[in-house]
XYZ file of N, CA and C in Angstrom:
846
model
N -125.393 -78.858 169.024
C -125.552 -79.798 167.667
C -126.853 -79.606 166.622
N -128.068 -79.708 167.320
C -129.116 -79.088 166.570
C -129.105 -77.988 165.611
N -128.553 -76.675 166.714
C -128.675 -75.397 166.149
C -127.567 -75.441 164.632
N -126.524 -76.257 164.840
C -125.468 -76.347 163.792
C -126.080 -76.880 162.595
N -126.878 -78.239 162.748
C -127.614 -78.687 161.644
C -128.487 -77.771 160.782
N -129.286 -76.985 161.569
C -130.299 -76.260 161.086
C -129.722 -74.805 160.339
N -128.442 -74.428 160.807
C -127.758 -73.584 160.445
C -127.204 -73.977 158.971
N -126.539 -75.177 159.017
C -126.269 -75.481 157.584
C -127.355 -76.080 156.457
N -128.333 -76.373 157.122
C -129.656 -76.548 156.186
C -130.101 -75.417 155.681
N -130.038 -74.317 156.458
C -130.385 -72.914 155.712
C -129.444 -72.411 154.895
N -128.047 -72.582 155.043
C -127.167 -72.108 154.008
C -127.336 -72.783 152.787
N -127.561 -74.006 152.921
C -127.549 -74.697 151.789
C -128.843 -74.342 150.823
N -130.082 -74.160 151.571
C -130.981 -73.731 151.141
C -130.903 -72.563 149.849
N -130.118 -71.438 150.820
C -129.825 -70.140 149.990
C -129.066 -70.425 148.981
N -128.203 -71.374 149.032
C -127.087 -71.481 147.933
C -127.959 -71.876 146.676
N -128.757 -73.195 146.887
C -129.802 -73.646 146.041
C -130.534 -72.929 145.383
N -131.200 -71.885 146.216
C -132.101 -70.753 145.281
C -131.109 -69.939 144.662
N -130.149 -69.482 144.928
C -129.306 -68.697 144.083
C -128.878 -69.068 142.884
N -128.580 -70.590 143.066
C -127.974 -71.037 141.783
C -129.217 -71.479 140.857
N -130.312 -71.788 141.306
C -131.700 -71.915 140.403
C -131.974 -70.222 139.837
N -131.890 -69.400 140.677
C -131.936 -68.170 139.950
C -130.994 -67.616 138.960
N -129.580 -68.098 138.972
C -128.781 -67.995 138.284
C -128.937 -68.428 136.953
N -129.347 -69.547 137.053
C -129.553 -70.588 135.669
C -130.754 -69.745 135.049
N -132.014 -69.521 135.805
C -133.078 -69.107 134.920
C -132.581 -67.570 134.420
N -131.816 -66.917 134.927
C -131.597 -65.716 134.307
C -130.688 -65.885 132.806
N -129.773 -66.662 132.972
C -129.006 -67.362 131.774
C -130.009 -67.640 130.744
N -130.937 -68.428 130.875
C -131.905 -68.828 129.839
C -132.600 -67.674 129.359
N -133.017 -66.991 130.272
C -133.803 -65.833 129.571
C -133.198 -64.913 128.675
N -131.953 -64.572 129.017
C -130.704 -63.631 128.240
C -130.722 -64.404 126.656
N -130.505 -65.717 126.760
C -129.966 -66.484 125.682
C -131.343 -66.720 124.606
N -132.701 -66.377 125.246
C -133.750 -66.466 124.573
C -134.191 -64.987 123.670
N -133.737 -64.144 124.711
C -133.911 -62.798 124.176
C -132.839 -62.256 122.997
N -131.829 -62.909 123.222
C -130.529 -62.851 122.044
C -131.212 -63.420 120.938
N -131.481 -64.828 120.850
C -131.784 -65.472 119.451
C -133.179 -65.010 119.108
N -133.885 -64.332 119.983
C -135.185 -63.882 119.297
C -134.995 -62.684 118.384
N -134.036 -61.608 118.846
C -133.239 -60.298 118.330
C -132.777 -60.841 117.195
N -132.041 -61.569 117.025
C -131.064 -62.066 115.631
C -131.969 -62.402 114.732
N -133.212 -63.138 115.098
C -133.822 -63.696 114.296
C -134.813 -62.435 113.572
N -135.280 -61.556 114.233
C -136.131 -60.421 113.599
C -135.228 -59.299 112.843
N -133.748 -59.532 113.007
C -132.929 -58.388 112.361
C -132.837 -59.248 110.893
N -132.822 -60.510 110.743
C -132.700 -61.207 109.867
C -133.701 -60.863 108.740
N -134.983 -61.013 109.272
C -135.961 -61.117 108.709
C -136.541 -59.598 108.188
N -135.891 -58.542 108.967
C -136.214 -57.032 108.470
C -135.280 -56.702 107.193
N -134.046 -57.167 107.390
C -133.019 -57.003 106.216
C -133.714 -57.559 104.872
N -134.377 -58.623 104.955
C -134.929 -59.030 103.592
C -135.918 -58.534 103.152
N -136.446 -57.702 104.144
C -137.851 -57.130 104.040
C -137.600 -55.818 103.293
N -136.274 -55.214 103.942
C -136.109 -53.888 103.398
C -135.407 -53.834 101.908
N -134.790 -55.264 101.737
C -134.193 -55.432 100.130
C -135.370 -55.474 99.466
N -136.413 -56.250 99.611
C -137.573 -56.361 98.973
C -138.089 -54.928 98.477
N -138.207 -54.032 99.464
C -138.731 -52.833 99.203
C -138.061 -52.030 98.187
N -136.719 -52.080 98.357
C -135.604 -51.132 97.522
C -136.137 -51.915 95.965
N -135.974 -52.961 96.000
C -136.273 -53.650 94.403
C -137.542 -53.185 94.029
N -138.602 -53.074 94.728
C -140.019 -52.453 94.149
C -139.859 -51.243 93.986
N -139.077 -50.148 94.516
C -139.062 -48.792 94.190
C -138.263 -48.873 92.912
N -137.121 -49.374 92.735
C -136.340 -49.471 91.414
C -137.069 -49.667 90.283
N -137.877 -50.894 90.442
C -138.797 -51.150 89.291
C -140.080 -50.101 88.786
N -140.441 -49.433 89.763
C -141.387 -48.476 89.773
C -140.758 -47.345 89.011
N -139.706 -46.967 89.303
C -138.701 -45.955 88.631
C -138.657 -46.104 87.199
N -138.171 -47.360 87.133
C -137.910 -47.681 85.686
C -139.002 -47.689 84.662
N -140.203 -48.108 85.334
C -141.668 -48.058 84.457
C -141.719 -46.636 84.333
N -141.643 -45.760 85.047
C -142.045 -44.314 84.845
C -141.178 -43.675 83.594
N -140.108 -43.924 83.568
C -138.946 -43.424 82.762
C -139.072 -43.730 81.220
N -139.458 -44.991 81.320
C -139.775 -45.537 80.028
C -138.319 -46.015 79.293
N -138.294 -45.476 78.069
C -137.066 -45.663 77.061
C -135.907 -44.618 77.519
N -136.330 -43.397 78.182
C -135.361 -42.471 78.323
C -134.032 -42.797 79.016
N -133.284 -42.372 78.286
C -131.748 -42.549 79.175
C -131.145 -41.620 79.449
N -131.314 -40.417 78.941
C -130.559 -38.982 78.919
C -131.401 -38.354 80.287
N -130.853 -37.426 80.680
C -131.429 -36.550 81.937
C -132.093 -35.262 81.074
N -132.972 -34.799 81.253
C -134.081 -33.534 80.701
C -133.069 -32.451 81.281
N -133.608 -31.292 80.268
C -132.744 -29.844 80.361
C -133.947 -28.969 79.806
N -134.023 -27.823 80.897
C -134.931 -26.790 80.367
C -134.530 -25.835 79.477
N -135.269 -25.293 78.674
C -134.910 -23.885 77.903
C -134.025 -22.968 78.341
N -134.804 -22.639 79.648
C -133.869 -21.536 80.238
C -132.630 -21.734 80.665
N -132.300 -22.931 81.184
C -130.858 -23.006 81.386
C -130.040 -23.271 80.195
N -130.344 -23.397 79.163
C -129.489 -23.567 77.940
C -129.428 -21.878 77.396
N -130.331 -20.942 77.400
C -130.335 -19.738 76.988
C -128.915 -18.857 77.453
N -128.391 -17.953 76.586
C -127.370 -16.934 76.924
C -127.871 -15.535 76.845
N -129.079 -15.125 76.822
C -129.424 -13.664 77.003
C -129.020 -12.791 77.878
N -129.174 -13.622 79.104
C -128.946 -13.007 80.421
C -127.340 -12.701 80.728
N -126.321 -13.415 79.947
C -124.978 -13.488 80.396
C -124.594 -11.904 80.262
N -125.086 -10.829 79.317
C -124.381 -9.820 79.088
C -125.320 -8.688 80.085
N -126.332 -9.157 80.699
C -127.042 -7.858 81.408
C -126.609 -8.148 82.833
N -126.564 -6.693 83.464
C -126.102 -6.490 84.571
C -127.193 -6.117 85.605
N -127.283 -6.604 86.820
C -128.704 -6.529 87.818
C -127.742 -5.910 88.817
N -128.469 -4.693 89.652
C -127.969 -4.315 90.904
C -129.138 -4.691 92.198
N -128.753 -5.730 92.585
C -129.426 -6.218 93.845
C -129.306 -5.705 95.176
N -128.353 -4.647 94.983
C -128.002 -3.765 96.544
C -129.347 -3.144 97.023
N -129.398 -3.329 98.466
C -130.741 -2.357 98.847
C -130.288 -0.604 98.606
N -131.294 0.101 98.124
C -131.083 1.656 97.892
C -131.073 2.216 99.367
N -130.549 3.445 99.169
C -130.353 4.180 100.607
C -131.838 4.829 100.764
N -132.206 4.648 102.159
C -133.243 4.836 102.520
C -133.253 6.586 102.668
N -134.665 7.218 102.979
C -134.735 8.650 103.010
C -134.228 9.024 104.378
N -134.447 8.041 105.253
C -133.813 8.656 106.719
C -132.224 8.946 106.824
N -131.659 7.768 106.057
C -130.102 7.567 105.917
C -129.591 9.066 105.063
N -130.451 9.304 104.083
C -130.109 10.283 103.189
C -130.157 11.510 103.944
N -131.287 11.684 104.579
C -130.916 13.009 105.380
C -130.054 13.081 106.283
N -129.730 11.909 107.149
C -128.777 11.909 108.083
C -127.144 12.190 107.184
N -127.256 11.982 106.306
C -125.945 12.326 105.258
C -125.883 13.592 104.868
N -126.572 14.244 104.834
C -126.960 15.727 104.579
C -126.814 16.710 105.829
N -127.372 16.236 106.977
C -126.978 16.772 108.094
C -125.452 16.831 108.556
N -124.733 15.475 108.398
C -123.561 15.591 108.666
C -122.678 16.081 107.626
N -123.181 16.336 106.548
C -122.430 16.921 104.998
C -121.419 15.664 104.826
N -121.858 14.693 104.733
C -121.184 13.300 104.392
C -121.383 13.144 102.751
N -120.582 12.612 101.994
C -120.732 12.291 100.589
C -120.541 10.757 100.472
N -121.485 10.063 99.809
C -121.558 8.517 99.506
C -122.025 8.104 98.366
N -121.291 8.465 97.128
C -121.739 8.267 95.851
C -121.445 6.591 95.349
N -122.471 6.112 94.974
C -122.147 4.652 94.527
C -122.370 3.858 95.630
N -122.910 4.465 96.609
C -123.068 3.493 98.067
C -124.429 2.861 98.056
N -124.426 1.809 98.618
C -125.872 1.017 98.966
C -126.142 1.413 100.654
N -127.481 1.180 101.016
C -128.011 1.438 102.394
C -126.901 1.128 103.516
N -125.760 -0.334 103.487
C -125.560 -0.695 104.446
C -124.172 0.088 104.379
N -123.547 0.285 103.252
C -122.431 1.336 103.154
C -122.835 2.409 103.921
N -123.908 2.921 103.524
C -123.931 4.750 103.924
C -124.201 4.640 105.509
N -124.761 3.559 106.130
C -124.965 3.520 107.405
C -123.747 2.914 107.925
N -122.883 2.266 107.758
C -121.303 2.054 107.992
C -120.575 3.548 108.171
N -120.823 4.324 106.986
C -120.218 5.611 106.991
C -120.526 6.262 107.953
N -122.049 6.694 108.357
C -122.535 7.438 109.271
C -121.873 6.930 110.525
N -121.941 5.868 110.859
C -121.793 5.154 112.202
C -120.116 5.396 112.560
N -119.484 5.574 111.449
C -117.902 5.461 111.525
C -117.772 7.296 112.007
N -118.348 8.090 111.248
C -118.253 9.394 111.420
C -118.756 9.960 112.985
N -120.152 9.367 113.532
C -120.625 9.601 114.614
C -119.574 9.343 115.696
N -118.985 8.246 115.726
C -118.084 7.371 116.617
C -116.777 8.239 116.754
N -116.345 8.830 115.290
C -115.005 10.040 115.514
C -115.341 10.832 116.051
N -116.624 11.284 115.854
C -116.942 12.744 116.676
C -116.913 12.465 118.001
N -117.536 11.623 118.708
C -117.515 11.339 119.931
C -116.276 10.986 120.414
N -115.359 10.445 119.833
C -113.970 10.256 120.334
C -113.140 11.809 120.582
N -113.533 12.560 119.239
C -112.574 13.979 119.274
C -113.530 14.794 120.468
N -114.923 14.288 120.767
C -115.191 15.309 121.812
C -114.570 15.076 123.046
N -114.419 13.583 123.374
C -113.717 13.366 124.659
C -112.426 13.517 124.466
N -111.462 13.489 123.701
C -109.983 14.145 123.531
C -110.325 15.622 123.770
N -111.077 16.312 123.104
C -111.003 17.662 123.420
C -111.503 18.252 125.054
N -112.463 17.353 125.593
C -112.782 17.581 126.895
C -111.486 17.336 127.809
N -110.729 16.197 127.518
C -109.797 15.877 128.336
C -108.359 17.161 128.296
N -108.236 17.298 127.206
C -107.229 18.317 126.832
C -107.717 19.846 127.413
N -108.731 20.029 127.494
C -109.184 21.245 128.214
C -109.055 21.202 129.711
N -109.520 20.075 130.341
C -109.384 19.774 131.932
C -107.778 19.814 132.066
N -107.158 19.226 131.350
C -105.535 19.547 131.566
C -105.030 20.614 131.305
N -105.203 21.587 130.582
C -104.900 22.875 130.501
C -105.580 23.746 131.467
N -106.717 23.524 132.121
C -106.989 24.110 133.143
C -106.668 23.997 134.505
N -106.117 22.634 134.517
C -105.302 22.240 135.831
C -104.096 22.974 135.709
N -103.587 22.725 134.537
C -102.110 23.703 134.509
C -102.356 25.293 134.900
N -103.386 25.985 134.300
C -103.602 27.212 134.571
C -103.891 27.440 136.091
N -104.499 26.681 136.670
C -104.824 27.323 138.022
C -103.858 26.600 138.808
N -103.245 25.727 138.643
C -101.720 25.698 139.247
C -100.784 26.508 139.135
N -100.781 27.128 138.194
C -99.746 28.109 137.772
C -100.124 29.520 138.432
N -101.719 29.799 138.445
C -102.040 30.799 139.332
C -101.839 30.931 140.884
N -102.061 29.743 141.286
C -101.608 29.510 142.713
C -100.612 29.592 143.031
N -99.401 29.137 142.333
C -98.232 29.404 142.598
C -97.608 30.553 142.516
N -98.218 31.542 141.516
C -98.026 32.990 141.592
C -98.682 33.703 142.854
N -99.958 33.353 143.589
C -100.298 33.700 144.449
C -99.449 33.545 145.747
N -99.141 32.141 145.891
C -98.013 31.965 146.931
C -96.914 32.801 146.881
N -96.124 32.915 145.695
C -94.869 33.835 145.723
C -95.571 35.331 146.090
N -96.328 35.868 145.856
C -96.795 36.991 145.909
C -97.001 37.713 147.255
N -97.728 36.380 148.199
C -98.150 36.388 149.435
C -96.606 36.401 150.332
N -95.762 35.477 149.864
C -94.639 35.329 150.576
C -93.879 36.499 150.231
N -93.636 37.324 149.077
C -93.005 38.626 148.982
C -93.488 39.533 149.873
N -94.814 39.813 150.225
C -95.473 40.613 150.989
C -95.271 40.364 152.402
N -95.182 39.261 152.690
C -94.842 39.161 154.203
C -93.119 39.537 154.488
N -92.460 39.018 153.471
C -91.137 39.133 153.711
C -91.031 40.455 153.729
N -91.219 41.390 152.726
C -91.159 42.875 152.883
C -92.168 43.425 153.184
N -92.782 42.991 154.125
C -93.795 43.887 155.029
C -93.725 45.244 155.382
N -92.583 45.414 156.098
C -91.996 46.461 156.942
C -91.336 47.477 155.905
N -90.605 46.930 154.974
C -90.254 47.943 154.152
C -91.309 48.697 153.102
N -92.274 47.696 152.758
C -93.338 48.297 151.892
C -94.130 49.168 152.803
N -94.516 48.968 154.088
C -95.150 50.161 154.698
C -94.395 51.308 154.823
N -93.275 51.296 155.501
C -92.182 52.568 155.539
C -92.137 53.205 154.141
N -92.004 52.711 153.079
C -91.956 53.231 151.627
C -93.340 53.810 151.562
N -94.552 53.298 151.767
C -95.623 53.680 151.311
C -96.053 54.913 152.362
N -96.081 54.844 153.530
C -96.106 55.883 154.432
C -95.389 57.265 153.989
N -93.997 57.105 153.601
C -93.190 58.118 153.404
C -93.614 58.728 151.980
N -94.340 57.823 151.149
C -94.563 58.738 149.907
C -95.939 59.258 150.134
N -96.574 58.771 150.748
C -98.208 59.409 151.385
C -97.533 60.880 151.620
N -96.986 60.598 152.863
C -96.740 62.062 153.732
C -96.101 63.164 152.688
N -94.834 62.619 151.928
C -94.338 63.524 151.196
C -95.490 64.287 150.180
N -96.162 63.297 149.636
C -97.295 63.688 148.604
C -98.241 64.711 149.027
N -98.478 64.339 150.528
C -99.573 65.243 151.151
C -98.916 66.718 151.711
N -97.771 66.528 152.084
C -97.173 67.908 152.448
C -96.938 68.918 151.122
N -96.739 68.229 149.933
C -96.454 69.069 148.848
C -97.639 69.834 148.357
N -98.589 68.952 148.605
C -100.095 69.295 147.991
C -100.624 70.371 148.645
N -100.537 69.996 149.944
C -101.243 71.077 151.048
C -100.190 72.085 151.474
N -98.996 72.220 151.419
C -97.863 73.031 151.979
C -98.464 73.303 153.497
N -98.667 72.389 154.265
C -98.466 72.459 155.785
C -98.262 71.164 156.373
N -97.856 71.043 157.904
C -97.575 69.743 158.591
C -98.516 69.263 158.833
N -98.332 67.786 159.558
C -99.181 67.377 160.078
C -100.330 67.632 160.967
N -99.631 68.419 161.758
C -100.498 68.984 162.793
C -101.603 69.998 162.193
N -101.159 70.777 161.194
C -102.092 71.930 160.561
C -103.242 70.777 160.120
N -102.886 69.947 159.106
C -103.814 69.299 158.542
C -104.930 68.551 159.557
N -104.430 68.165 160.420
C -105.553 67.361 161.271
C -106.316 68.373 161.947
N -105.733 69.601 162.329
C -106.729 70.364 162.898
C -107.846 70.950 161.844
N -107.395 71.246 160.502
C -108.492 71.834 159.479
C -109.216 70.451 159.296
N -108.981 69.287 159.456
C -110.027 68.329 159.563
C -110.788 68.174 160.447
N -110.452 68.374 161.736
C -111.446 68.521 162.706
C -112.492 69.706 162.736
N -111.832 70.923 162.170
C -112.773 71.784 161.994
C -113.940 71.784 161.001
N -113.450 70.741 159.751
C -114.296 70.671 158.855
C -115.581 69.585 159.467
N -114.940 68.535 160.313
C -115.869 67.576 160.943
C -117.080 68.440 161.581
N -116.374 69.566 162.579
C -117.299 70.083 163.360
C -118.459 70.973 162.638
N -118.023 71.801 161.734
C -118.875 72.264 160.616
C -120.021 71.384 160.229
N -119.846 70.477 159.432
C -120.622 69.372 159.236
C -121.631 69.092 160.420
N -121.095 68.877 161.489
C -122.075 68.055 162.583
C -123.063 69.361 163.214
N -122.686 70.595 163.038
C -123.379 71.617 163.320
C -124.265 71.931 162.327
N -124.024 71.777 161.086
C -125.136 71.872 160.072
C -126.114 70.848 160.243
N -125.666 69.793 160.508
C -126.624 68.643 160.539
C -127.783 68.819 161.648
N -126.895 69.163 162.722
C -127.835 69.459 164.349
C -128.826 70.547 163.815
N -128.599 72.045 162.980
C -129.497 72.605 162.756
C -130.696 72.330 161.803
N -130.142 71.381 160.825
C -131.334 70.676 159.914
C -132.162 70.122 160.751
N -131.714 69.318 161.579
C -132.603 68.280 162.422
C -133.506 69.204 163.540
N -132.997 70.384 164.198
C -133.861 71.215 164.910
C -134.848 72.147 164.026
N -134.693 72.324 162.917
C -135.468 73.150 161.920
C -136.786 72.477 161.936
N -137.652 73.354 162.200
C -139.571 72.822 162.061
C -139.413 72.375 160.588
N -140.123 71.252 160.403
C -140.487 70.664 159.367
C -141.785 71.181 158.641
N -141.687 71.812 157.462
C -142.528 72.540 156.655
C -143.920 71.452 156.360
N -145.049 71.646 156.459
C -146.101 71.072 156.094
C -146.219 71.002 154.640
N -146.668 69.927 154.469
C -147.032 70.048 152.719
C -147.974 71.120 152.290
N -148.204 71.525 150.974
C -149.110 72.457 150.889
C -150.422 71.915 150.848
N -151.744 72.921 151.242
C -152.895 72.018 150.725
C -153.648 72.304 149.568
N -154.711 71.858 149.463
C -155.738 72.573 148.164
C -155.635 73.738 147.921
N -155.852 74.464 149.348
C -156.503 75.783 148.944
C -154.857 76.506 148.746
N -153.668 76.258 149.205
C -152.716 76.897 148.564
C -152.291 76.832 147.698
N -152.458 75.613 146.892
C -152.395 75.223 145.342
C -153.209 76.131 144.423
N -154.658 76.057 145.165
C -155.742 76.992 144.321
C -155.532 78.364 144.546
N -155.000 78.786 145.322
C -154.709 80.171 145.397
C -153.448 80.855 144.574
N -152.519 79.674 144.284
C -151.544 79.929 143.153
C -152.048 79.962 141.813
N -152.928 79.190 141.661
C -153.765 79.044 140.424
C -154.147 80.785 139.593
N -153.726 80.711 138.390
C -154.063 81.792 137.875
C -155.547 81.789 137.014
N -156.436 82.633 137.338
C -157.850 82.577 136.376
C -157.967 84.039 135.968
N -158.039 84.363 134.676
C -158.159 85.303 134.261
C -159.696 85.802 134.154
N -159.952 87.130 133.753
C -161.178 87.642 133.875
C -161.988 87.108 133.024
N -161.785 86.737 131.996
C -162.399 86.127 131.117
C -162.850 84.697 131.534
N -162.264 83.992 131.928
C -162.345 82.719 132.673
C -163.430 82.730 133.694
N -163.104 83.817 134.709
C -164.139 84.224 135.881
C -165.719 84.496 135.393
N -165.558 85.197 134.051
C -166.916 85.636 133.626
C -167.417 84.172 133.174
N -166.725 83.343 132.590
C -167.382 82.017 131.732
C -167.674 81.173 133.038
N -166.824 81.351 133.865
C -167.111 80.526 135.125
C -168.535 80.739 135.917
N -168.606 81.892 135.886
C -169.870 82.519 136.745
C -171.000 82.266 135.932
N -171.119 82.461 134.552
C -172.301 82.203 133.559
C -172.572 80.740 133.643
N -171.393 79.711 133.648
C -171.755 78.323 133.587
C -172.425 78.018 134.865
N -171.638 78.551 135.705
C -172.065 77.903 137.222
C -173.736 78.721 137.620
N -174.158 79.470 136.996
C -175.685 79.847 136.927
C -176.409 78.973 136.090
N -175.967 78.725 134.965
C -176.770 77.885 133.963
C -176.787 76.419 134.401
N -175.701 75.872 135.060
C -176.000 74.444 135.342
C -175.999 74.174 137.014
N -176.659 75.279 137.527
C -176.482 75.475 139.253
C -177.428 73.976 139.578
N -178.593 73.738 139.006
C -179.300 72.566 139.203
C -178.901 71.383 139.043
N -177.925 71.113 137.984
C -177.171 69.845 137.973
C -176.595 69.193 138.954
N -176.923 67.865 139.493
C -176.196 66.985 140.188
C -174.693 67.371 140.440
N -174.032 67.761 141.433
C -172.716 67.830 141.341
C -171.689 66.873 140.781
N -172.040 65.736 140.582
C -171.318 64.586 139.704
C -170.920 64.906 138.336
N -171.874 65.503 137.703
C -171.810 66.055 136.209
C -171.845 67.314 136.070
N -171.993 68.347 137.240
C -171.914 69.819 137.170
C -170.820 70.186 136.497
N -170.031 69.703 137.251
C -168.626 70.456 136.950
C -167.796 69.968 135.534
N -168.419 68.816 135.100
C -167.772 68.481 133.969
C -168.715 69.513 133.020
N -169.574 69.763 132.696
C -170.362 70.784 132.230
C -169.918 72.088 131.921
N -169.438 72.556 133.389
C -168.892 74.003 133.707
C -167.523 73.727 132.891
N -167.061 72.891 133.142
C -165.456 72.729 132.369
C -165.408 72.720 130.876
N -166.299 72.547 130.257
C -166.617 72.395 128.676
C -167.012 74.122 128.517
N -167.554 74.916 129.051
C -167.703 76.298 129.161
C -166.663 77.119 129.307
N -165.706 76.899 130.318
C -164.412 77.590 130.786
C -163.549 77.108 129.728
N -162.776 78.041 128.803
C -161.616 78.017 128.084
C -160.312 77.674 129.131
N -159.524 76.462 129.017
C -158.144 76.099 129.306
C -158.563 75.565 130.743
N -159.520 75.160 131.378
C -159.737 74.669 132.602
C -160.331 73.445 132.503
N -159.877 72.178 133.272
C -160.398 71.003 133.756
C -161.573 71.007 134.857
N -162.101 70.054 134.881
C -163.099 69.601 135.535
C -162.584 69.704 137.303
N -161.496 69.319 137.466
C -160.916 69.358 138.953
C -160.643 70.972 139.351
N -160.218 71.627 138.225
C -159.777 72.956 138.423
C -161.184 73.667 138.732
N -162.115 73.633 137.943
C -163.306 74.211 138.238
C -164.028 73.759 139.420
N -163.790 72.802 140.079
C -164.308 72.137 141.100
C -163.490 72.974 142.562
N -162.315 72.940 142.401
C -161.396 73.512 143.521
C -161.451 74.819 143.552
N -161.924 75.802 142.300
C -162.091 76.888 142.302
C -163.520 77.376 142.922
N -164.561 76.652 142.579
C -165.853 77.010 143.246
C -165.711 76.601 144.936
N -165.023 75.663 145.000
C -165.071 75.189 146.499
C -164.329 76.401 147.379
N -162.940 77.025 146.804
C -162.333 78.112 147.373
C -163.414 79.302 147.355
N -164.087 79.549 146.384
C -164.986 80.759 146.379
C -165.929 80.639 147.596
N -166.695 79.341 147.980
C -167.309 79.021 148.971
C -166.895 79.314 150.496
N -165.356 79.067 150.536
C -164.620 79.177 151.779
C -164.415 80.583 152.142
N -164.062 81.186 150.987
C -163.862 82.670 151.048
C -165.354 83.620 151.765
N -166.383 83.051 150.951
C -167.811 83.497 151.303
C -167.952 83.494 152.615
N -167.798 82.330 153.224
C -167.901 81.709 154.518
C -167.444 82.725 155.553
N -165.788 82.728 155.183
C -164.796 83.624 155.962
C -165.297 85.102 156.206
N -165.811 85.538 154.862
C -166.420 87.011 155.090
C -167.351 86.938 155.927
N -168.718 86.293 155.630
C -169.740 86.205 156.636
C -169.304 85.976 157.946
N -168.447 85.240 158.564
C -167.909 85.123 159.505
C -167.429 86.305 160.515
N -166.422 87.089 159.680
C -166.221 88.275 160.047
C -166.878 89.620 160.298
N -168.165 89.657 159.576
C -168.946 90.689 159.449
C -169.685 90.003 160.887
């Protein structure tokens, strides 16, 4: 029984607290509502007073004028018969593009010229794409046609292989016999003999001793020296005998007609060798 009484007391307390809080909320809302309405009415009256004040100031500034003013430029008619071109002129870059693409744009402004150039470039690109597609299509057709011809030709060769071989061999045999005037046995013998002769000649060439290249003495002995040149050489050799060998034969060649430094050097060398050989024999 005590627990039930306590529970009832707790419930009644919570109900009373909720009722009191609800009443306090209603009072607060009503207070806020009445305060807002009062402030709105006061503001409306204040705004109306401000508008009246502005109107009085405007009337005082205008004075006794009741008509609206007008400027002299508004009433003039001089500009009515004149024409003005407010369009943007064509730039130098756009003019160069027009000349490059060989386009004419008489009476055009900058924007119209740009549109014309863009249309031309777009058309050229589309034409190139169409041309490439057309060329690719024709190339596929030609390749297919050639492939079909190759297949047909290979099929014909395979089908008529034996007949073609017999025909070719017969024609070759007939032409060979007519040109040579002999049968197959004789022609083979002649071919074998020719091969043997070629092999024998090649063997002889290989077995023959290889000639040594000519030496400087051989070449100098073939060289022709006239009596006049010999005298000039001997005289110059006596004159320039004491000069070093590096510049001696250059001076000697200047005194000998038709002979170079190298020829004079080899001729002197040959004479020295012959003198040594003669001394050795004695």
